[in-house]
XYZ file of C-alpha atoms in Angstrom:
758
model
C 0.000 0.000 0.000
C 1.455 3.355 -1.020
C 1.884 5.936 1.722
C 2.840 9.555 1.871
C 3.935 11.922 4.592
C 0.895 14.019 5.404
C 1.051 17.531 3.998
C -2.627 18.440 4.071
C -3.781 21.870 5.161
C -5.677 20.402 8.084
C -2.574 18.769 9.501
C -0.516 21.906 8.913
C -2.753 23.720 11.351
C -1.542 21.470 14.159
C 0.650 22.933 16.835
C 4.350 23.000 16.008
C 4.924 19.596 17.590
C 6.095 18.156 14.297
C 3.657 15.230 14.441
C 2.770 15.674 10.786
C 6.407 15.260 9.833
C 6.473 11.651 11.019
C 2.822 10.724 10.365
C 2.486 8.274 7.484
C -0.839 8.391 5.645
C -1.802 6.024 2.838
C -2.426 7.629 -0.532
C -6.057 6.482 -0.476
C -6.732 8.157 2.868
C -4.854 11.334 1.946
C -6.889 11.694 -1.250
C -10.162 10.849 0.511
C -9.610 13.432 3.258
C -8.605 16.084 0.728
C -11.830 15.531 -1.248
C -14.170 15.094 1.760
C -14.937 11.453 1.075
C -16.441 9.465 3.991
C -13.428 8.171 5.929
C -13.861 6.142 9.128
C -11.008 5.789 11.615
C -10.543 2.367 13.243
C -8.410 1.702 16.307
C -5.840 -1.100 16.243
C -5.729 -2.152 19.912
C -8.840 -4.253 19.359
C -6.852 -6.332 16.841
C -3.518 -6.478 18.653
C -4.817 -6.988 22.195
C -8.539 -7.782 21.918
C -8.110 -11.522 21.298
C -11.171 -11.577 19.038
C -9.593 -13.396 16.091
C -7.106 -12.499 13.382
C -9.833 -11.995 10.757
C -11.519 -9.175 12.672
C -9.598 -6.399 10.916
C -10.530 -7.794 7.501
C -14.180 -7.929 8.553
C -14.093 -4.313 9.692
C -12.385 -3.096 6.527
C -15.043 -4.846 4.447
C -17.878 -3.480 6.611
C -16.834 0.118 6.067
C -16.430 -0.295 2.322
C -19.714 -2.186 1.909
C -21.556 0.731 3.525
C -19.994 3.400 1.337
C -17.013 4.474 3.449
C -13.227 4.345 3.315
C -11.634 2.564 6.299
C -8.531 3.952 7.985
C -6.954 1.627 10.540
C -4.581 3.641 12.718
C -1.530 2.169 14.466
C 2.160 2.575 15.230
C 3.956 0.397 12.677
C 7.691 -0.101 13.096
C 7.791 2.891 15.401
C 5.973 5.238 13.013
C 2.396 6.519 13.425
C 0.415 5.374 10.416
C -3.071 6.101 9.109
C -4.358 3.563 6.602
C -2.706 0.418 7.937
C -3.132 -2.642 5.724
C -4.565 -5.973 6.828
C -1.178 -7.610 6.254
C 0.469 -5.069 8.555
C -2.118 -5.760 11.247
C -1.392 -9.487 11.009
C 2.308 -8.743 11.416
C 1.559 -6.655 14.514
C -0.618 -9.412 15.993
C 2.121 -12.004 15.499
C 4.773 -9.768 17.103
C 4.730 -10.455 20.852
C 6.423 -7.100 21.443
C 3.445 -5.079 20.179
C 2.234 -2.723 22.908
C -0.835 -0.607 23.584
C -0.336 2.976 22.463
C -2.212 5.891 24.020
C -1.437 9.605 23.642
C 1.447 9.387 26.127
C 3.155 6.553 24.219
C 3.287 7.938 20.682
C 6.444 10.007 21.114
C 8.240 7.194 22.933
C 7.360 4.589 20.328
C 7.976 6.900 17.405
C 11.331 8.379 18.332
C 13.272 5.776 20.310
C 14.663 4.094 17.222
C 13.520 0.597 18.212
C 10.733 0.224 15.640
C 8.177 -1.033 18.155
C 4.616 -1.756 17.009
C 1.768 -0.092 18.880
C -1.942 -0.854 18.782
C -3.581 2.532 19.308
C -6.250 2.966 21.984
C -9.201 5.321 21.597
C -7.086 8.226 22.839
C -4.162 7.414 20.556
C -6.434 6.812 17.580
C -8.287 10.102 18.106
C -5.056 12.082 18.215
C -3.723 10.597 14.984
C -7.118 10.701 13.260
C -7.376 14.426 13.965
C -3.861 14.943 12.646
C -4.847 13.174 9.427
C -8.067 15.180 9.051
C -10.454 12.317 9.851
C -13.629 13.391 11.622
C -15.409 10.101 12.469
C -14.137 7.109 14.436
C -15.942 3.785 14.973
C -14.920 1.635 17.918
C -16.189 -0.779 20.563
C -16.499 0.918 23.912
C -14.958 3.760 25.839
C -12.614 3.643 28.802
C -13.892 5.483 31.845
C -13.578 6.239 35.523
C -12.822 3.011 37.375
C -14.706 2.124 40.522
C -12.990 3.940 43.353
C -11.501 6.336 40.834
C -12.292 9.286 43.112
C -9.419 8.108 45.332
C -7.226 6.036 42.986
C -7.394 8.617 40.162
C -7.719 5.656 37.759
C -9.315 7.512 34.870
C -8.934 6.470 31.231
C -7.008 8.798 28.934
C -9.900 8.317 26.488
C -11.908 10.785 28.562
C -9.350 13.584 28.571
C -8.770 13.061 24.847
C -12.473 13.589 24.237
C -12.110 16.894 26.053
C -9.466 18.281 23.693
C -9.589 16.474 20.334
C -12.445 17.168 17.950
C -13.242 13.713 16.610
C -16.680 12.080 16.722
C -16.438 8.687 18.422
C -19.195 6.124 17.855
C -19.092 3.351 20.479
C -21.361 1.378 22.807
C -20.852 3.527 25.895
C -18.405 2.238 28.483
C -18.040 -1.173 30.049
C -20.364 -2.055 32.910
C -17.575 -2.617 35.444
C -16.656 1.090 35.268
C -18.243 3.906 37.264
C -20.670 5.149 34.615
C -22.156 8.118 36.551
C -18.672 9.490 37.323
C -17.574 8.827 33.747
C -20.428 10.969 32.442
C -19.674 13.678 35.008
C -16.033 13.678 33.947
C -16.964 14.001 30.278
C -19.297 16.887 31.104
C -16.443 18.673 32.877
C -14.237 18.055 29.846
C -16.819 19.710 27.584
C -17.492 16.547 25.590
C -20.896 16.114 23.992
C -22.450 12.757 24.954
C -25.504 11.659 22.993
C -27.070 8.210 22.632
C -28.777 6.925 19.488
C -32.469 6.345 20.235
C -32.425 3.199 18.084
C -36.194 3.185 17.699
C -37.033 4.167 21.275
C -39.170 7.108 22.359
C -38.250 9.870 24.812
C -35.281 9.674 27.163
C -32.928 6.712 26.765
C -30.198 5.160 28.886
C -26.508 5.545 28.209
C -25.462 2.008 27.167
C -23.128 -0.156 29.227
C -21.274 -1.941 26.423
C -22.683 -5.502 26.637
C -25.938 -4.165 28.121
C -28.291 -2.038 26.054
C -29.315 -0.039 29.134
C -27.190 0.979 32.113
C -29.904 2.493 34.294
C -28.203 5.891 33.828
C -30.029 8.376 31.600
C -28.064 9.633 28.622
C -27.349 13.393 28.707
C -29.003 13.721 25.293
C -30.466 11.675 22.467
C -29.733 11.557 18.745
C -32.124 9.941 16.268
C -30.402 9.513 12.906
C -26.972 9.411 11.334
C -27.839 12.599 9.458
C -28.600 14.362 12.720
C -25.247 13.247 14.154
C -23.529 14.579 11.032
C -25.191 17.975 11.521
C -23.859 18.087 15.088
C -20.313 17.264 13.957
C -20.563 19.910 11.254
C -21.831 22.502 13.715
C -19.105 21.696 16.247
C -16.477 22.285 13.576
C -18.006 25.487 12.225
C -18.334 26.885 15.737
C -14.677 26.162 16.432
C -15.353 23.956 19.465
C -12.288 21.752 19.825
C -13.630 19.096 22.208
C -14.688 15.689 20.941
C -18.111 14.103 20.644
C -19.271 10.709 21.906
C -22.243 9.158 20.110
C -23.254 6.060 22.062
C -24.752 3.279 19.952
C -26.572 0.667 22.083
C -25.958 -2.989 21.364
C -28.867 -4.684 19.597
C -31.513 -6.473 21.637
C -30.541 -9.688 19.864
C -26.918 -9.613 21.062
C -27.155 -7.631 24.298
C -26.658 -9.164 27.745
C -29.030 -7.622 30.333
C -27.327 -5.541 33.024
C -29.029 -7.674 35.681
C -27.353 -10.778 34.257
C -23.929 -9.114 34.057
C -23.992 -7.553 37.520
C -22.993 -10.648 39.518
C -20.101 -11.660 37.260
C -18.846 -8.070 37.086
C -18.805 -7.842 40.876
C -16.836 -11.086 41.048
C -14.309 -10.048 38.391
C -13.750 -6.602 39.949
C -13.321 -8.125 43.400
C -10.779 -10.634 42.135
C -8.857 -7.920 40.263
C -8.559 -5.898 43.463
C -7.541 -8.918 45.507
C -4.839 -9.896 43.018
C -3.489 -6.365 42.642
C -4.389 -5.714 39.004
C -4.312 -1.918 38.742
C -3.591 0.743 36.127
C -3.482 -0.471 32.549
C -3.475 -4.101 33.767
C -6.889 -3.766 35.400
C -9.133 -3.720 32.345
C -7.434 -6.634 30.494
C -7.721 -8.841 33.577
C -11.397 -8.023 34.132
C -12.258 -8.553 30.467
C -10.509 -11.914 30.426
C -12.231 -13.002 33.623
C -15.653 -11.946 32.324
C -15.026 -13.975 29.204
C -14.412 -17.032 31.390
C -17.346 -16.418 33.716
C -19.848 -15.924 30.871
C -18.558 -18.781 28.703
C -17.584 -16.374 25.916
C -20.984 -14.618 25.813
C -19.196 -11.300 26.311
C -16.996 -12.036 23.293
C -19.968 -12.719 21.031
C -21.625 -9.514 22.227
C -18.369 -7.588 21.845
C -17.922 -8.557 18.202
C -21.564 -7.820 17.408
C -21.538 -4.354 18.955
C -18.274 -3.376 17.260
C -19.739 -4.391 13.894
C -22.842 -2.323 14.619
C -20.794 0.686 15.717
C -18.605 0.599 12.619
C -21.661 0.453 10.367
C -23.226 3.361 12.261
C -19.968 5.338 12.078
C -19.765 4.746 8.337
C -23.302 6.014 7.815
C -22.536 9.104 9.905
C -19.410 9.708 7.837
C -21.376 9.314 4.594
C -23.932 11.884 5.783
C -21.147 14.247 6.876
C -19.458 13.877 3.498
C -22.697 14.957 1.840
C -22.878 17.999 4.107
C -19.326 18.962 3.232
C -19.760 18.480 -0.509
C -19.841 21.616 -2.685
C -23.459 20.979 -3.714
C -24.652 21.268 -0.113
C -22.764 24.491 0.544
C -23.816 26.263 -2.641
C -27.560 26.017 -2.153
C -27.789 29.338 -0.361
C -28.403 28.036 3.148
C -25.875 26.607 5.548
C -26.797 23.502 7.522
C -26.148 25.632 10.581
C -29.108 27.799 9.662
C -31.332 24.745 10.090
C -30.623 24.737 13.840
C -29.052 21.303 14.191
C -28.012 22.163 17.740
C -31.653 21.961 18.773
C -31.378 18.253 18.153
C -29.098 17.731 21.153
C -31.218 19.381 23.800
C -31.568 17.376 26.999
C -34.689 15.173 26.742
C -37.402 15.638 29.323
C -40.512 13.706 30.249
C -42.646 16.452 28.753
C -41.245 15.830 25.270
C -44.015 14.270 23.220
C -42.297 14.212 19.836
C -38.717 13.001 20.152
C -37.727 13.554 16.547
C -36.527 17.068 15.701
C -37.534 18.924 12.582
C -34.347 17.926 10.783
C -35.383 14.306 10.397
C -36.118 13.173 6.847
C -39.804 12.461 6.402
C -40.841 9.720 3.985
C -44.350 9.538 2.596
C -43.803 5.850 1.867
C -41.464 3.287 3.396
C -41.256 -0.090 1.664
C -39.929 -3.085 3.602
C -39.374 -6.046 1.357
C -37.281 -8.116 -0.975
C -34.866 -7.175 -3.692
C -33.627 -9.844 -6.058
C -31.947 -10.569 -9.334
C -34.765 -11.665 -11.663
C -34.303 -14.079 -14.546
C -37.191 -14.316 -17.010
C -37.264 -17.402 -19.253
C -39.816 -16.968 -22.061
C -40.645 -20.111 -24.023
C -40.082 -19.660 -27.761
C -40.917 -22.802 -29.709
C -40.067 -22.783 -33.422
C -43.275 -24.764 -34.034
C -46.383 -22.695 -34.699
C -49.201 -23.037 -32.181
C -47.134 -24.598 -29.395
C -46.987 -22.217 -26.464
C -46.351 -24.449 -23.446
C -42.857 -25.626 -22.474
C -42.380 -29.357 -21.978
C -41.383 -30.970 -18.700
C -38.154 -32.950 -18.172
C -36.439 -31.610 -21.302
C -34.523 -28.521 -22.335
C -36.781 -25.907 -23.918
C -35.797 -23.109 -26.296
C -36.325 -19.743 -24.677
C -35.317 -16.126 -24.496
C -33.675 -15.404 -21.125
C -33.305 -11.898 -19.763
C -31.975 -10.554 -16.458
C -33.200 -7.605 -14.430
C -33.299 -6.385 -10.855
C -36.587 -7.112 -9.155
C -37.968 -8.436 -5.930
C -41.440 -7.526 -4.746
C -40.348 -4.849 -2.285
C -37.919 -3.294 -4.736
C -40.529 -3.250 -7.500
C -43.123 -1.610 -5.261
C -40.569 0.947 -4.049
C -39.400 1.856 -7.553
C -42.981 2.105 -8.816
C -43.958 4.380 -5.931
C -40.753 6.387 -6.418
C -41.427 6.992 -10.114
C -45.142 7.678 -9.672
C -44.361 10.119 -6.849
C -42.066 12.182 -9.019
C -38.840 10.764 -7.587
C -39.116 11.686 -3.915
C -40.549 10.604 -0.579
C -39.913 6.849 -0.860
C -37.525 4.872 1.349
C -36.614 1.206 0.852
C -35.519 -1.275 3.557
C -34.095 -4.607 2.447
C -31.092 -6.986 2.562
C -28.453 -8.215 0.130
C -25.527 -10.591 0.478
C -21.853 -9.800 0.091
C -21.695 -11.281 -3.403
C -21.689 -10.280 -7.061
C -25.479 -10.221 -7.181
C -25.573 -7.960 -4.116
C -23.193 -5.440 -5.649
C -25.258 -5.485 -8.844
C -28.433 -4.840 -6.864
C -26.976 -1.888 -4.940
C -25.652 -0.296 -8.121
C -29.058 -0.657 -9.757
C -30.943 0.813 -6.783
C -28.632 3.810 -6.636
C -29.018 4.342 -10.379
C -32.804 4.341 -9.978
C -32.530 7.169 -7.446
C -33.622 5.169 -4.394
C -31.986 5.850 -1.038
C -29.928 2.737 -0.191
C -28.995 3.760 3.360
C -31.440 1.220 4.820
C -30.266 -1.692 2.679
C -28.401 -4.144 4.931
C -25.432 -5.913 3.369
C -24.757 -9.163 5.226
C -21.148 -10.081 5.901
C -20.676 -13.577 4.474
C -18.349 -14.522 7.340
C -21.111 -13.980 9.875
C -23.925 -15.046 7.553
C -22.592 -17.733 5.172
C -26.159 -18.447 4.000
C -26.834 -14.761 3.381
C -27.068 -14.996 -0.398
C -28.591 -12.162 -2.374
C -32.100 -13.214 -3.374
C -32.729 -14.484 -6.899
C -35.943 -15.327 -8.741
C -36.362 -17.347 -11.930
C -39.664 -17.189 -13.829
C -40.520 -19.667 -16.587
C -43.210 -18.260 -18.868
C -45.107 -19.870 -21.720
C -45.266 -18.565 -25.265
C -47.913 -16.022 -24.249
C -45.647 -14.693 -21.485
C -47.920 -16.128 -18.787
C -46.200 -17.659 -15.786
C -45.852 -21.450 -15.846
C -43.671 -21.849 -12.769
C -41.124 -19.913 -10.778
C -38.162 -20.720 -8.547
C -37.181 -18.323 -5.788
C -34.207 -18.211 -3.410
C -35.421 -15.753 -0.776
C -33.853 -17.310 2.327
C -32.010 -14.112 3.135
C -35.350 -12.597 4.178
C -36.753 -15.558 6.084
C -33.582 -16.533 7.954
C -32.531 -13.210 9.466
C -34.096 -11.253 12.288
C -35.711 -7.832 12.287
C -33.012 -5.161 12.608
C -33.067 -2.550 15.362
C -31.760 -0.172 12.729
C -34.971 -0.600 10.765
C -37.105 0.017 13.829
C -35.173 3.246 14.241
C -35.640 4.039 10.553
C -39.431 3.750 10.843
C -39.441 5.830 14.027
C -37.412 8.642 12.511
C -38.807 8.768 8.976
C -42.444 8.744 10.184
C -43.919 7.438 6.902
C -47.571 7.948 6.049
C -47.616 4.461 4.539
C -45.509 1.391 5.320
C -45.656 -1.359 2.694
C -44.559 -4.808 3.899
C -44.095 -7.728 1.532
C -44.594 -11.361 2.488
C -41.026 -12.498 1.864
C -40.154 -11.871 5.510
C -40.555 -14.669 8.044
C -43.880 -14.385 9.944
C -42.297 -12.941 13.127
C -40.547 -10.274 11.067
C -43.774 -9.404 9.230
C -45.356 -8.767 12.635
C -42.351 -6.710 13.767
C -42.628 -4.503 10.695
C -46.373 -4.094 11.205
C -45.872 -3.219 14.864
C -43.188 -0.665 13.970
C -45.633 0.950 11.558
C -48.446 0.991 14.115
C -46.226 2.490 16.801
C -45.276 5.359 14.525
C -48.672 6.222 13.084
C -48.163 4.700 9.629
C -50.894 3.000 7.642
C -49.702 -0.485 6.699
C -50.200 -2.167 3.326
C -49.439 -5.872 2.884
C -48.275 -7.365 -0.419
C -48.704 -11.166 -0.093
C -46.037 -12.143 -2.723
C -47.258 -15.729 -3.269
C -49.893 -18.169 -2.076
C -47.417 -19.851 0.247
C -45.931 -16.683 1.701
C -49.252 -14.896 2.018
C -50.116 -17.301 4.848
C -47.364 -15.771 6.986
C -49.653 -12.881 7.850
C -52.120 -15.243 9.536
C -49.674 -17.638 11.160
C -50.272 -18.995 14.694
C -49.973 -16.008 17.033
C -48.124 -17.677 19.885
C -45.562 -15.177 21.109
C -46.232 -12.698 18.291
C -47.740 -9.211 18.468
C -51.508 -9.529 17.945
C -53.178 -8.361 14.753
C -55.721 -5.752 15.780
C -59.177 -5.662 14.206
C -61.327 -2.864 12.809
C -61.592 0.000 13.682
C -58.032 -0.241 15.084
C -56.801 -2.585 12.356
C -53.069 -3.272 12.308
C -53.222 -3.449 8.511
C -55.040 -0.938 6.333
C -54.788 -2.563 2.902
C -53.731 -5.732 1.081
C -53.430 -6.551 -2.619
C -53.578 -10.342 -3.156
C -54.386 -12.220 -6.328
C -57.078 -14.903 -6.103
C -54.632 -17.666 -5.129
C -53.062 -15.536 -2.413
C -56.483 -14.473 -1.160
C -57.599 -18.098 -0.839
C -54.378 -19.027 0.976
C -54.716 -16.109 3.391
C -58.329 -17.039 4.082
C -57.432 -20.685 4.721
C -54.582 -19.740 7.066
C -56.791 -17.316 8.980
C -59.509 -19.939 9.361
C -57.178 -22.774 10.382
C -55.266 -20.646 12.884
C -58.297 -19.322 14.725
C -58.510 -15.765 13.413
C -62.244 -16.140 12.766
C -62.981 -17.172 16.346
C -62.491 -14.028 18.516
C -65.657 -12.254 19.610
C -64.448 -8.912 18.229
C -64.193 -10.542 14.762
C -67.813 -11.741 15.017
C -68.922 -8.272 16.110
C -67.482 -6.640 12.986
C -68.862 -9.347 10.676
C -72.267 -9.056 12.329
C -72.257 -5.304 11.663
C -72.028 -6.022 7.908
C -75.456 -7.748 7.816
C -74.279 -10.310 5.254
C -77.088 -12.887 5.450
C -78.257 -14.064 2.031
C -75.625 -12.087 0.147
C -74.952 -14.482 -2.760
C -77.244 -12.688 -5.218
C -75.578 -9.378 -4.385
C -72.140 -10.965 -4.837
C -73.130 -12.205 -8.292
C -74.597 -8.820 -9.201
C -71.499 -6.867 -8.133
C -68.878 -9.351 -9.388
C -69.758 -12.443 -11.436
C -71.021 -15.985 -11.070
C -67.497 -17.263 -11.676
C -65.943 -15.172 -8.900
C -68.796 -15.906 -6.517
C -68.572 -19.664 -7.101
C -64.806 -19.447 -6.531
C -65.521 -17.887 -3.145
C -63.638 -14.656 -3.836
C -66.226 -12.166 -2.497
C -66.951 -14.056 0.731
C -63.238 -14.589 1.381
C -62.618 -10.848 1.182
C -65.586 -10.164 3.462
C -64.339 -12.525 6.152
C -60.860 -10.964 6.068
C -62.131 -7.362 6.217
C -62.096 -7.093 10.037
C -58.316 -7.562 9.841
C -57.740 -5.798 6.501
C -60.467 -3.187 5.920
C -59.467 -2.577 2.288
C -58.692 -5.532 0.013
C -57.819 -5.148 -3.661
C -57.997 -8.577 -5.296
C -55.993 -8.608 -8.528
C -57.804 -10.628 -11.206
C -55.230 -10.428 -14.005
C -56.857 -9.689 -17.347
C -60.271 -9.440 -15.624
C -59.437 -6.340 -13.591
C -59.466 -5.648 -9.864
C -62.074 -6.322 -7.163
C -62.183 -3.720 -4.397
C -63.794 -4.759 -1.111
C -63.724 -2.282 1.758
C -65.332 -1.371 5.052
C -67.000 2.022 4.927
C -66.779 3.965 8.134
C -69.921 5.400 9.663
C -69.254 8.854 8.153
C -67.885 7.762 4.766
C -69.314 10.127 2.093
C -69.885 7.218 -0.318
C -72.792 6.094 1.850
C -74.638 9.261 0.780
C -73.358 9.535 -2.809
C -75.918 8.440 -5.439
C -73.121 7.661 -7.905
C -71.698 5.154 -5.423
C -75.022 3.536 -4.510
C -74.525 0.670 -6.972
C -71.358 -0.428 -5.147
C -72.739 -0.450 -1.609
C -72.963 -4.167 -0.844
C -74.569 -3.712 2.576
C -75.408 -0.935 4.999
C -74.965 -1.288 8.738
C -77.649 -0.206 11.219
C -77.474 3.573 11.791
C -76.905 2.893 15.469
C -73.621 1.069 14.902
C -70.801 3.213 16.349
C -68.118 2.669 13.670
C -69.225 0.544 10.693
C -71.289 2.216 7.977
C -71.364 -0.563 5.407
C -69.384 -2.622 2.892
C -68.208 -1.341 -0.503
C -67.645 -3.871 -3.313
C -66.679 -2.811 -6.810
C -65.291 -4.727 -9.766
C -63.014 -2.503 -11.838
C -62.647 -3.777 -15.422
C -59.168 -3.706 -17.003
C -58.239 -0.299 -18.424
C -56.611 -1.903 -21.465
C -56.308 -5.331 -23.048
C -52.644 -5.886 -23.819
C -52.020 -8.220 -26.739
C -48.241 -7.963 -27.034
C -47.143 -8.699 -23.483
C -43.400 -8.334 -22.964
C -43.199 -9.569 -19.349
C -45.596 -10.217 -16.473
C -42.872 -9.776 -13.848
C -43.591 -6.946 -11.437
C -47.047 -6.105 -12.787
C -48.878 -6.556 -9.478
C -46.054 -4.823 -7.627
C -46.318 -1.851 -9.955
C -50.056 -1.671 -9.317
C -49.541 -1.430 -5.551
C -46.669 1.060 -5.793
C -48.627 3.463 -7.987
C -51.747 3.071 -5.845
C -49.970 3.849 -2.566
C -48.156 6.807 -4.129
C -51.620 8.311 -4.555
C -52.845 7.255 -1.123
C -49.825 8.956 0.448
C -50.999 12.174 -1.221
C -54.371 11.852 0.447
C -56.196 10.114 -2.395
C -59.037 7.600 -2.079
C -58.576 3.985 -3.139
C -61.493 3.812 -5.566
C -60.271 6.967 -7.331
C -56.780 5.522 -7.798
C -57.459 1.980 -9.048
C -57.596 2.918 -12.726
C -54.358 4.910 -12.751
C -52.702 2.076 -10.819
C -53.916 -0.332 -13.511
C -52.436 1.957 -16.161
C -49.121 1.680 -14.373
C -49.433 -2.113 -14.427
C -50.107 -1.994 -18.182
C -46.904 -0.006 -18.744
C -44.952 -2.730 -16.936
C -46.695 -5.458 -18.986
C -45.249 -3.747 -22.054
C -41.758 -3.422 -20.557
C -38.855 -5.846 -20.270
C -38.080 -4.297 -16.874
C -39.698 -5.446 -13.622
C -41.061 -1.907 -13.329
C -41.592 0.242 -16.396
C -39.275 3.276 -16.462
C -42.194 5.175 -18.035
C -44.167 5.285 -14.779
C -42.965 8.839 -14.270
C -45.387 9.848 -17.033
C -48.245 9.027 -14.643
C -47.170 11.459 -11.914
C -49.627 14.170 -12.925
C -52.465 11.667 -13.351
C -51.763 10.232 -9.892
C -51.829 13.741 -8.472
C -55.124 14.551 -10.189
C -56.717 11.277 -9.070
C -55.571 11.974 -5.508
C -57.318 15.335 -5.548
C -60.687 13.995 -6.711
């Protein structure tokens, strides 16, 4: 790796200590700092002394790059401070038994004694060298602090004093639970260091984390809600000339955290033994950490690795947001970020605060949580006239094309285009593979925000393959069969980051697709409910549609009308039947509150009305009655009928204007008694297709497009029945396109707007 002696303007403003004259900075880091690219500093002590495995540095380097940043491991290599240490150099340092820990006090000794000693830099040492190199953001594990009894022993980590004088933003999981956390926070306050904890989806005041434990029982001095907000704070600190550092505490995930109550006993034992055996000074922490590892059977190690990964990802996202703030485009718009009052975001939270998110938070009209996949479409093309169906057990001639799809991605892109290119956020997962890189490139090219796309490290998630879908179509382009590898969505748990994303973006609509495992579908729905979003469910397939109505043991309950957890669903007839069967078999039609809603419909003897409003064929297939029985859980159901149109079935509230509109009278299936407190009636309307498409190019993504366009109008305040036709027009455009979503959907933006205003 090429290196250069730092000669950047930022380093030249250092005091005349001469540090820049011996500081070695890799060419990549020097160029990145000079052009305000998102660089993330990484300490080296965790590799040289952490005993967490030799591959850890490689994992961290890959994590930063996969999330859009440039990693800068900092260390003392052969007696010289270096920024941008290679993985091979780290391995050499690990193998050298003479490698020492290097804090601020050690840099001069190691660098100028002529002995070429290696040093793994601590938080304090890393901050000092990061600042010298012009790096603003540093991702690490946890902070040193005031040791128990520190008021008499004066055993206080140099990390704390460094935070008082070196302007670098440190993202870590608080400080370890065996330290004196209240005194640590008091010390940092005296040093003038900002301490703020990421809310991570929580409301109001939050605890300062205690490394392995998500909560310490000590309230954080302030709360930060997004990476963008943290970037504003860093920017403001720099513009105001405040030289102290910033600590952004990132709590360990619920999945990997060890409760403080569980850690307390082993911490007390380890601290007591350290005192009895005389482990003090810089020998105290290593002994306690090693003893905790033994006492918890390595649980602390698993948690440690998980939280460091999370912190590095968070630090990278903060650095990416800061890079955007510092780019010329953001400073030439006529208003400085400082004028947007980012400092208001760090005010001390109080119990009276009802809305935790400050005005700076990005607001999404639509948030889509679902799959993204590489789609392969295999269209049968027999040379024999009149033969349109591929044969089984043999190779068939076909035309094979590749595109980026996935139900969630298709819905998000459709909504994005129909909304005029703004207000849509997409949450999904990809693997660390060629397909994953292709997917991310495609999403960025389409204009979608990829900040909430999780890229799974293949070392931690060897089965985390990017999803792929293969469709085999007949000669008429109708689906014959499909093969889908979507395990990445069913095998991985709901991310705390996504819960935080929903809480901070406050979408009007949250669209959830059925590719998630049933518990994750419920977690998404609950996140939407908790943050005031209306939830739409896209069933994906007959099999996966049943996940919505799985057995509820241990899962958040699906609420019924008028407090329905789900506002809308868009199944086809197969998915509708599967959902209905699952709901019936798993007891969803047994609660008394379900019977009360159904009873309010007054559905006795409704077959003739079903036939009149739909058709004999649909009625005999059970489609109308299936939608009726699901309405208490999903008060608006749009059943996609392919070339036969769309059937809308919906509960009308007591004050719905359609109950009094003569033009809507023909679609009122039933009216509830005037005395009913919430239900006004049931609306059922069969919308014919807006166009018969003869030359179909591809059926992939047609239903997804329909839902995306529809919800783009609903997010503008439109009414479902006024938006069905324009949503069908969007589906027609995709039928005529080789892409999973037609790039021409943007031509419908004005029509969507007009339909929303009717």
